[in-house]
CSV table of C-alpha atoms and ligand atoms in Angstrom, one decimal:
chain,number,residue,atom,x,y,z
U,189,MET,CA,20.4,28.1,6.3
U,190,ALA,CA,21.3,24.7,7.6
U,191,VAL,CA,18.8,22.3,9.2
U,192,PRO,CA,19.0,18.6,10.4
U,193,GLU,CA,18.2,15.9,8.0
U,194,ARG,CA,15.9,14.0,10.0
U,195,VAL,CA,12.2,15.0,9.6
U,196,VAL,CA,9.8,14.3,12.3
U,197,THR,CA,6.1,14.2,11.3
U,198,ASN,CA,2.9,14.6,13.3
U,199,ALA,CA,2.2,10.9,12.9
U,200,ASP,CA,5.6,10.1,14.6
U,201,LEU,CA,4.7,12.3,17.5
U,202,GLU,CA,1.1,10.4,17.6
U,203,LYS,CA,3.3,7.5,18.9
U,204,LEU,CA,5.0,9.5,21.6
U,205,VAL,CA,2.4,11.6,23.3
U,206,ASP,CA,-1.4,11.8,23.2
U,207,THR,CA,-1.8,13.9,20.3
U,208,THR,CA,-3.3,13.8,16.7
U,209,ASP,CA,-2.0,15.0,13.3
U,210,GLU,CA,-5.4,16.8,13.0
U,211,TRP,CA,-5.0,18.7,16.3
U,212,ILE,CA,-1.6,19.8,15.5
U,213,VAL,CA,-2.5,21.1,12.1
U,214,THR,CA,-5.6,22.7,13.1
U,215,ARG,CA,-4.1,24.5,16.1
U,216,THR,CA,-0.8,25.3,14.8
U,217,GLY,CA,-0.4,24.5,11.1
U,218,ILE,CA,2.7,22.4,11.7
U,219,ARG,CA,3.0,19.2,9.7
U,220,GLU,CA,6.5,18.4,10.5
U,221,ARG,CA,9.9,19.6,12.0
U,222,ARG,CA,13.6,18.9,11.6
U,223,MET,CA,15.2,17.3,14.7
U,224,ALA,CA,18.9,17.2,15.4
U,225,ALA,CA,20.5,13.8,16.0
U,226,PRO,CA,21.7,13.0,19.7
U,227,ASP,CA,25.2,13.7,18.6
U,228,GLU,CA,24.4,17.2,16.9
U,229,ALA,CA,24.5,20.6,18.5
U,230,LEU,CA,24.0,24.0,17.4
U,231,THR,CA,27.4,24.4,15.9
U,232,ASP,CA,26.5,21.8,13.4
U,233,PHE,CA,24.1,24.2,12.0
U,234,ALA,CA,25.4,27.6,12.8
U,235,LEU,CA,28.8,26.9,11.2
U,236,PRO,CA,27.6,25.7,7.9
U,237,ALA,CA,24.9,28.6,7.8
U,238,ALA,CA,27.6,31.2,8.4
U,239,ASP,CA,29.7,29.4,5.6
U,240,ARG,CA,26.8,29.7,3.3
U,241,ALA,CA,26.0,33.3,3.9
U,242,LEU,CA,29.6,34.3,3.5
U,243,GLU,CA,30.0,32.4,0.1
U,244,MET,CA,26.5,33.8,-1.1
U,245,ALA,CA,28.0,37.4,-0.2
U,246,GLY,CA,31.4,36.8,-1.7
U,247,VAL,CA,32.9,37.8,1.5
U,248,ALA,CA,35.9,36.0,3.2
U,249,GLY,CA,35.6,34.9,6.7
U,250,THR,CA,38.8,36.8,7.5
U,251,ASP,CA,37.3,40.1,6.4
U,252,VAL,CA,34.5,39.6,9.1
U,253,ASP,CA,34.8,42.2,12.1
U,254,LEU,CA,31.7,41.3,14.2
U,255,VAL,CA,30.1,37.8,14.9
U,256,ILE,CA,26.5,37.9,16.5
U,257,CYS,CA,24.6,34.6,17.2
U,258,ALA,CA,21.3,34.7,18.5
U,259,THR,CA,20.2,31.8,20.4
U,260,VAL,CA,18.7,30.3,23.6
U,261,SER,CA,20.0,26.8,23.1
U,262,PRO,CA,23.8,27.1,22.6
U,263,ASP,CA,26.4,24.3,22.5
U,264,ARG,CA,27.5,25.1,25.9
U,265,ILE,CA,26.1,27.8,28.4
U,266,PHE,CA,29.6,29.4,27.9
U,267,PRO,CA,31.6,30.2,25.8
U,268,ALA,CA,29.5,31.8,23.4
U,269,THR,CA,28.5,29.9,20.2
U,270,SER,CA,29.4,33.1,18.2
U,271,CYS,CA,33.0,32.4,19.4
U,272,ALA,CA,33.0,29.0,17.7
U,273,VAL,CA,31.5,30.7,14.7
U,274,GLN,CA,34.2,33.3,14.4
U,275,ASP,CA,37.0,30.7,14.9
U,276,HIS,CA,35.5,28.5,12.2
U,277,ILE,CA,35.4,31.3,9.7
U,278,GLY,CA,38.7,32.7,10.6
U,279,ALA,CA,37.5,36.0,11.7
U,280,LEU,CA,40.8,36.5,13.6
U,281,ASP,CA,40.3,38.7,16.8
U,282,ALA,CA,36.9,40.0,15.9
U,283,PRO,CA,34.4,40.7,18.6
U,284,ALA,CA,31.8,37.6,19.0
U,285,PHE,CA,28.8,37.3,21.4
U,286,ASP,CA,25.8,35.6,21.8
U,287,LEU,CA,22.4,37.4,22.1
U,288,SER,CA,19.6,36.1,24.2
U,289,ALA,CA,16.2,37.4,22.9
U,290,ALA,CA,14.6,34.1,22.1
U,291,CYS,CA,12.3,34.0,18.8
U,292,THR,CA,13.2,37.6,18.4
U,293,GLY,CA,16.9,37.3,18.7
U,294,PHE,CA,17.8,37.3,15.0
U,295,ILE,CA,15.9,40.6,14.4
U,296,TYR,CA,17.6,42.1,17.5
U,297,GLY,CA,21.0,41.0,16.0
U,298,VAL,CA,20.1,42.5,12.6
U,299,ALA,CA,19.4,45.7,14.2
U,300,LEU,CA,22.7,45.6,16.3
U,301,GLY,CA,24.8,44.7,13.3
U,302,ALA,CA,23.5,47.7,11.6
U,303,GLN,CA,24.3,50.0,14.2
U,304,PHE,CA,27.9,48.8,14.3
U,305,ILE,CA,28.0,49.5,10.4
U,306,GLU,CA,26.3,53.0,10.6
U,307,ALA,CA,28.5,53.8,13.4
U,308,GLY,CA,31.6,52.9,11.2
U,309,ARG,CA,32.7,50.4,13.7
U,310,ALA,CA,32.3,47.4,11.4
U,311,ARG,CA,32.5,46.5,7.7
U,312,ASN,CA,31.3,43.0,7.7
U,313,VAL,CA,28.9,41.6,10.2
U,314,VAL,CA,27.7,38.0,10.4
U,315,VAL,CA,24.4,37.3,12.2
U,316,VAL,CA,23.3,34.0,13.2
U,317,GLY,CA,20.0,32.7,14.5
U,318,GLY,CA,20.1,29.3,15.5
U,319,GLU,CA,18.3,27.0,17.8
U,320,MET,CA,18.3,23.1,19.1
U,321,LEU,CA,14.9,23.5,21.1
U,322,THR,CA,14.0,19.7,20.6
U,323,LYS,CA,17.1,19.3,23.1
U,324,ILE,CA,15.3,21.2,25.7
U,325,VAL,CA,11.6,20.6,25.4
U,326,ASP,CA,9.9,18.2,27.6
U,327,TRP,CA,9.0,15.2,25.3
U,328,THR,CA,6.1,14.2,27.6
U,329,ASP,CA,4.3,17.5,27.5
U,330,ARG,CA,2.0,17.6,24.4
U,331,ALA,CA,1.4,21.1,24.6
U,332,THR,CA,4.9,22.2,23.9
U,333,CYS,CA,6.8,19.2,22.3
U,334,VAL,CA,4.6,19.3,19.1
U,335,LEU,CA,5.6,23.0,18.5
U,336,PHE,CA,9.4,23.2,17.9
U,337,GLY,CA,12.2,22.4,15.6
U,338,ASP,CA,15.7,22.7,15.0
U,339,GLY,CA,18.0,24.6,12.6
U,340,ALA,CA,20.0,27.9,11.7
U,341,GLY,CA,20.2,30.5,9.3
U,342,ALA,CA,22.7,33.5,8.8
U,343,VAL,CA,23.1,36.7,7.0
U,344,VAL,CA,26.2,39.0,6.1
U,345,LEU,CA,25.5,42.7,6.7
U,346,GLN,CA,27.6,45.3,4.8
U,347,ALA,CA,27.4,49.0,4.3
U,348,ALA,CA,25.2,49.6,1.4
U,349,ALA,CA,26.5,51.5,-1.5
U,350,GLU,CA,23.2,53.5,-2.1
U,351,ASP,CA,21.4,55.2,0.7
U,352,ASP,CA,18.1,53.7,-0.2
U,353,ARG,CA,19.1,49.9,0.2
U,354,GLY,CA,19.5,47.6,3.1
U,355,VAL,CA,18.3,47.9,6.8
U,356,MET,CA,16.1,50.8,6.4
U,357,GLY,CA,14.7,50.9,10.1
U,358,TYR,CA,13.6,48.7,13.1
U,359,ALA,CA,11.7,48.7,16.2
U,360,LEU,CA,12.5,46.9,19.2
U,361,HIS,CA,10.6,46.2,22.5
U,362,ALA,CA,10.7,43.8,25.5
U,363,ASP,CA,8.5,43.4,28.7
U,364,GLY,CA,10.1,41.8,31.4
U,365,SER,CA,7.1,41.7,33.6
U,366,LEU,CA,5.8,38.7,31.5
U,367,GLY,CA,9.1,36.8,31.5
U,368,ASP,CA,7.4,33.6,32.9
U,369,LEU,CA,5.1,33.2,30.0
U,370,ILE,CA,7.6,31.3,28.2
U,371,GLU,CA,10.8,30.3,30.1
U,372,ARG,CA,13.3,27.7,30.8
U,373,PRO,CA,13.5,28.0,34.7
U,374,GLY,CA,16.3,25.5,35.4
U,375,GLY,CA,19.9,25.5,34.8
U,376,GLY,CA,21.0,29.2,35.7
U,377,SER,CA,21.9,30.8,38.9
U,378,ARG,CA,18.2,30.9,40.2
U,379,ALA,CA,17.9,27.1,39.9
U,380,PRO,CA,21.5,25.7,39.4
U,381,ILE,CA,21.7,22.1,37.9
U,382,SER,CA,20.8,19.7,40.7
U,383,HIS,CA,19.1,16.5,40.8
U,384,GLU,CA,16.1,18.3,42.5
U,385,MET,CA,15.9,20.7,39.7
U,386,ILE,CA,16.0,18.1,36.8
U,387,ASP,CA,13.4,15.9,38.9
U,388,ALA,CA,11.1,18.8,38.9
U,389,GLY,CA,11.4,19.2,35.1
U,390,GLN,CA,12.9,22.7,35.4
U,391,HIS,CA,15.3,22.1,32.7
U,392,HIS,CA,12.6,22.1,30.2
U,393,ILE,CA,10.7,24.9,28.1
U,394,THR,CA,7.3,25.8,29.8
U,395,MET,CA,4.9,27.9,28.1
U,396,ARG,CA,1.3,29.5,28.8
U,397,GLY,CA,0.5,28.9,25.1
U,398,ASN,CA,-3.0,30.5,25.1
U,399,GLU,CA,-1.8,33.8,27.0
U,400,THR,CA,1.3,34.1,24.6
U,401,PHE,CA,-0.9,33.7,21.5
U,402,LYS,CA,-2.9,36.6,22.3
U,403,LYS,CA,0.1,38.8,23.0
U,404,ALA,CA,1.9,37.9,20.0
U,405,VAL,CA,-0.8,38.7,17.5
U,406,ARG,CA,-1.2,42.3,19.0
U,407,ARG,CA,2.6,42.8,19.6
U,408,LEU,CA,3.5,41.5,16.0
U,409,ALA,CA,0.9,43.8,14.2
U,410,GLU,CA,1.9,46.8,16.3
U,411,VAL,CA,5.8,46.6,15.8
U,412,SER,CA,5.6,45.9,12.3
U,413,GLU,CA,3.5,49.1,11.7
U,414,GLU,CA,5.9,50.9,14.0
U,415,ALA,CA,8.9,49.9,12.1
U,416,LEU,CA,7.3,50.7,8.7
U,417,ALA,CA,6.2,53.9,9.9
U,418,GLY,CA,9.7,54.9,10.9
U,419,CYS,CA,10.7,54.4,7.3
U,420,GLY,CA,7.9,56.4,6.0
U,421,LEU,CA,6.1,53.2,4.7
U,422,GLU,CA,2.9,51.6,5.1
U,423,PRO,CA,1.7,47.7,5.1
U,424,LEU,CA,0.6,48.1,1.6
U,425,ASP,CA,4.1,49.0,0.6
U,426,VAL,CA,5.5,45.6,1.7
U,427,ASP,CA,6.5,43.1,-0.9
U,428,TRP,CA,7.4,40.4,1.3
U,429,PHE,CA,6.4,40.0,4.9
U,430,ILE,CA,8.3,37.4,6.9
U,431,PRO,CA,6.7,36.9,10.3
U,432,HIS,CA,8.1,34.6,12.9
U,433,GLN,CA,7.0,31.1,12.3
U,434,ALA,CA,5.4,29.9,15.5
U,435,ASN,CA,1.9,29.3,14.6
U,436,ARG,CA,-0.2,29.5,11.2
U,437,ARG,CA,-3.2,30.8,13.4
U,438,ILE,CA,-0.9,33.6,14.7
U,439,ILE,CA,0.4,34.6,11.0
U,440,ASP,CA,-3.0,34.7,9.6
U,441,ALA,CA,-4.3,36.8,12.5
U,442,VAL,CA,-1.3,39.3,12.2
U,443,GLY,CA,-2.3,39.4,8.5
U,444,GLN,CA,-5.8,40.4,9.0
U,445,ARG,CA,-4.7,43.2,11.4
U,446,LEU,CA,-1.8,44.4,9.4
U,447,ALA,CA,-3.3,44.4,5.7
U,448,VAL,CA,0.1,43.8,3.8
U,449,PRO,CA,-0.7,42.9,0.3
U,450,GLU,CA,-2.3,39.6,-0.8
U,451,GLY,CA,0.4,36.9,-1.3
U,452,SER,CA,3.1,38.8,0.5
U,453,THR,CA,3.3,36.6,3.7
U,454,TYR,CA,5.8,33.8,3.4
U,455,VAL,CA,4.8,30.8,5.5
U,456,ASN,CA,6.9,27.7,6.2
U,457,VAL,CA,5.9,26.7,9.7
U,458,ASP,CA,4.3,23.7,8.2
U,459,ARG,CA,7.6,22.1,7.3
U,460,TYR,CA,10.0,23.5,10.2
U,461,GLY,CA,7.5,24.2,13.1
U,462,ASN,CA,8.8,26.9,15.6
U,463,THR,CA,12.7,27.1,15.1
U,464,SER,CA,12.9,30.5,17.3
U,465,ALA,CA,15.9,32.6,16.5
U,466,ALA,CA,16.2,30.6,13.2
U,467,SER,CA,12.8,30.9,11.8
U,468,VAL,CA,13.0,34.5,10.2
U,469,PRO,CA,16.6,33.7,8.6
U,470,ILE,CA,15.4,30.2,7.6
U,471,ALA,CA,12.5,31.7,5.7
U,472,LEU,CA,14.6,34.6,4.2
U,473,ASP,CA,17.0,32.2,2.9
U,474,GLU,CA,14.2,30.1,1.2
U,475,LEU,CA,12.5,32.9,-0.5
U,476,ASN,CA,16.0,34.5,-1.4
U,477,ARG,CA,17.4,31.2,-3.0
U,478,ALA,CA,13.9,30.5,-4.8
U,479,GLY,CA,14.8,33.9,-6.7
U,480,ARG,CA,11.5,35.5,-5.3
U,481,ILE,CA,13.0,38.6,-3.8
U,482,GLN,CA,13.8,41.1,-6.6
U,483,PRO,CA,16.3,44.0,-5.7
U,484,GLY,CA,14.6,47.1,-4.6
U,485,GLN,CA,11.7,45.2,-3.0
U,486,THR,CA,10.8,45.7,0.6
U,487,VAL,CA,11.1,42.9,3.0
U,488,LEU,CA,9.4,43.3,6.5
U,489,MET,CA,10.7,41.0,9.2
U,490,THR,CA,8.8,40.6,12.4
U,491,ALA,CA,9.0,38.1,15.5
U,492,PHE,CA,7.8,37.5,19.1
U,493,GLY,CA,9.1,35.6,21.8
U,494,SER,CA,10.2,34.9,25.3
U,495,GLY,CA,11.1,37.9,27.4
U,496,LEU,CA,8.8,39.1,26.2
U,497,THR,CA,10.6,40.4,23.3
U,498,TRP,CA,9.0,41.4,19.9
U,499,ALA,CA,10.8,43.5,17.0
U,500,SER,CA,10.6,44.2,13.4
U,501,ALA,CA,13.0,45.1,10.8
U,502,VAL,CA,12.3,46.7,7.4
U,503,VAL,CA,14.9,45.8,4.6
U,504,LYS,CA,15.1,47.4,1.0
U,505,TRP,CA,16.7,44.3,-0.7
Z,865,ACO,N1,-2.5,17.5,21.2
Z,865,ACO,C1,-3.9,17.4,21.6
Z,865,ACO,N2,-4.4,18.3,22.2
Z,865,ACO,C2,-3.7,19.1,23.0
Z,865,ACO,C3,-2.3,19.2,22.6
Z,865,ACO,C4,-1.7,18.3,21.8
Z,865,ACO,N3,-0.5,18.4,21.2
Z,865,ACO,N4,-1.7,20.3,23.4
Z,865,ACO,C5,-2.7,20.8,24.2
Z,865,ACO,N5,-3.9,20.2,23.8
Z,865,ACO,C6,-5.0,20.3,24.5
Z,865,ACO,C7,-5.0,20.9,25.9
Z,865,ACO,O1,-4.7,20.2,27.0
Z,865,ACO,C8,-6.3,21.5,26.0
Z,865,ACO,O2,-7.1,20.5,26.7
Z,865,ACO,P1,-8.5,20.8,27.6
Z,865,ACO,O3,-9.2,21.8,26.9
Z,865,ACO,O4,-8.9,19.6,27.8
Z,865,ACO,O5,-7.5,21.5,28.9
Z,865,ACO,C9,-6.7,22.0,24.6
Z,865,ACO,O6,-5.8,21.1,23.8
Z,865,ACO,C10,-6.7,23.5,24.2
Z,865,ACO,O7,-5.3,23.8,24.7
Z,865,ACO,P2,-5.0,25.3,24.4
Z,865,ACO,O8,-3.4,25.5,25.1
Z,865,ACO,O9,-6.0,26.4,25.0
Z,865,ACO,O10,-5.0,25.3,22.9
Z,865,ACO,P3,-4.4,26.6,22.1
Z,865,ACO,O11,-5.7,26.6,21.0
Z,865,ACO,O12,-4.0,28.0,22.7
Z,865,ACO,O13,-3.2,26.1,21.4
Z,865,ACO,C11,-0.8,26.5,21.1
Z,865,ACO,C12,-2.0,25.9,21.9
Z,865,ACO,C13,-0.7,25.9,19.9
Z,865,ACO,C14,0.4,26.3,22.1
Z,865,ACO,C15,-1.1,28.1,21.0
Z,865,ACO,O14,-1.6,28.6,22.2
Z,865,ACO,C16,0.2,28.9,20.7
Z,865,ACO,O15,0.5,28.6,19.5
Z,865,ACO,N6,0.7,29.9,21.3
Z,865,ACO,C17,1.7,30.6,21.1
Z,865,ACO,C18,2.9,30.1,21.1
Z,865,ACO,C19,4.0,31.0,20.7
Z,865,ACO,O16,3.8,31.9,19.8
Z,865,ACO,N7,5.3,31.0,21.2
Z,865,ACO,C20,6.2,32.2,20.8
Z,865,ACO,C21,7.4,31.9,21.3
Z,865,ACO,S1,8.3,30.6,21.6
Z,865,ACO,C22,9.9,30.9,22.2
Z,865,ACO,O17,10.0,32.0,22.6
Z,865,ACO,C23,10.9,29.9,22.6
């Protein structure tokens, strides 16, 4: 993982919008988030995250044959941020593309990378999940600006030597009929960049938070069960549950429905806020570097986001 140095606390936000630390903590569980500097962009974090993942895996960048970057807040609309990662790590001529599935993007990327490996079309795949959402939120909208943070995380996928290790299964879903629950309406071909579009604030994230909340709880629990069942597992078999870190109340409600073992759910939303596609890989890296995931343990990663999209992956570590 790689995150900005600057920590923005709820007390800092109290000076910006009509909010309180008490409201933010009670409704979301968020206490602070990381925020990129004005001159920092996604590649300032996506590149070091990829470097650190390769170093940990002991894989040379020149041996990488596919780069996927999940993001909805790239450096530029095009070319893809993954191409900058590919160039930086020296994965000469390897295919590279960005994947747009908002908060679910990293899990979509892991599933896709695993497919390339299973099909024998790639040996070493780098999957990055990264966002700079503080660059695209409306800093006058208290309902959204308190929620998001910046950062990136990355993994290296390789074929496992044993059959019972690695990405054991996944379940991926979307429902495009609910695309307007969380969106950034301006800047694309529907509402191209113009003074009018910007004056209307369409270049910012908009979200119908309450409706999103209800959908999130149900879908996160369902898709987790589906991915586990596909591997012949039950929630009680999970050693580590890494849910998308959007809101502590969503995580708790999903935990009640899913019945994973006590103490198996990892939570860091208090320190990072919602980092969208980066949230699962940041949590995974924190757990792993702390030595808390043991070889052979079952890790369940589940996310939900704009699209709507939702997905879950089961990994035998
Ligand atoms: N400080 C103080 N009051 C606030 C704030 C704030 N920061 N934000 C909203 N309020 C007010 C509202 O104006 C409203 O006031 P009113 O009753 O006078 O109208 C009141 O608090 C309640 O607002 P709700 O939106 O109903 O609050 P809710 O309990 O639903 O919490 C939240 C809002 C935290 C956004 C919650 O709905 C949520 O977490 N939703 C899910 C978000 C999510 O998971 N997104 C996922 C993906 S993001 C992506 O894909 C990029």
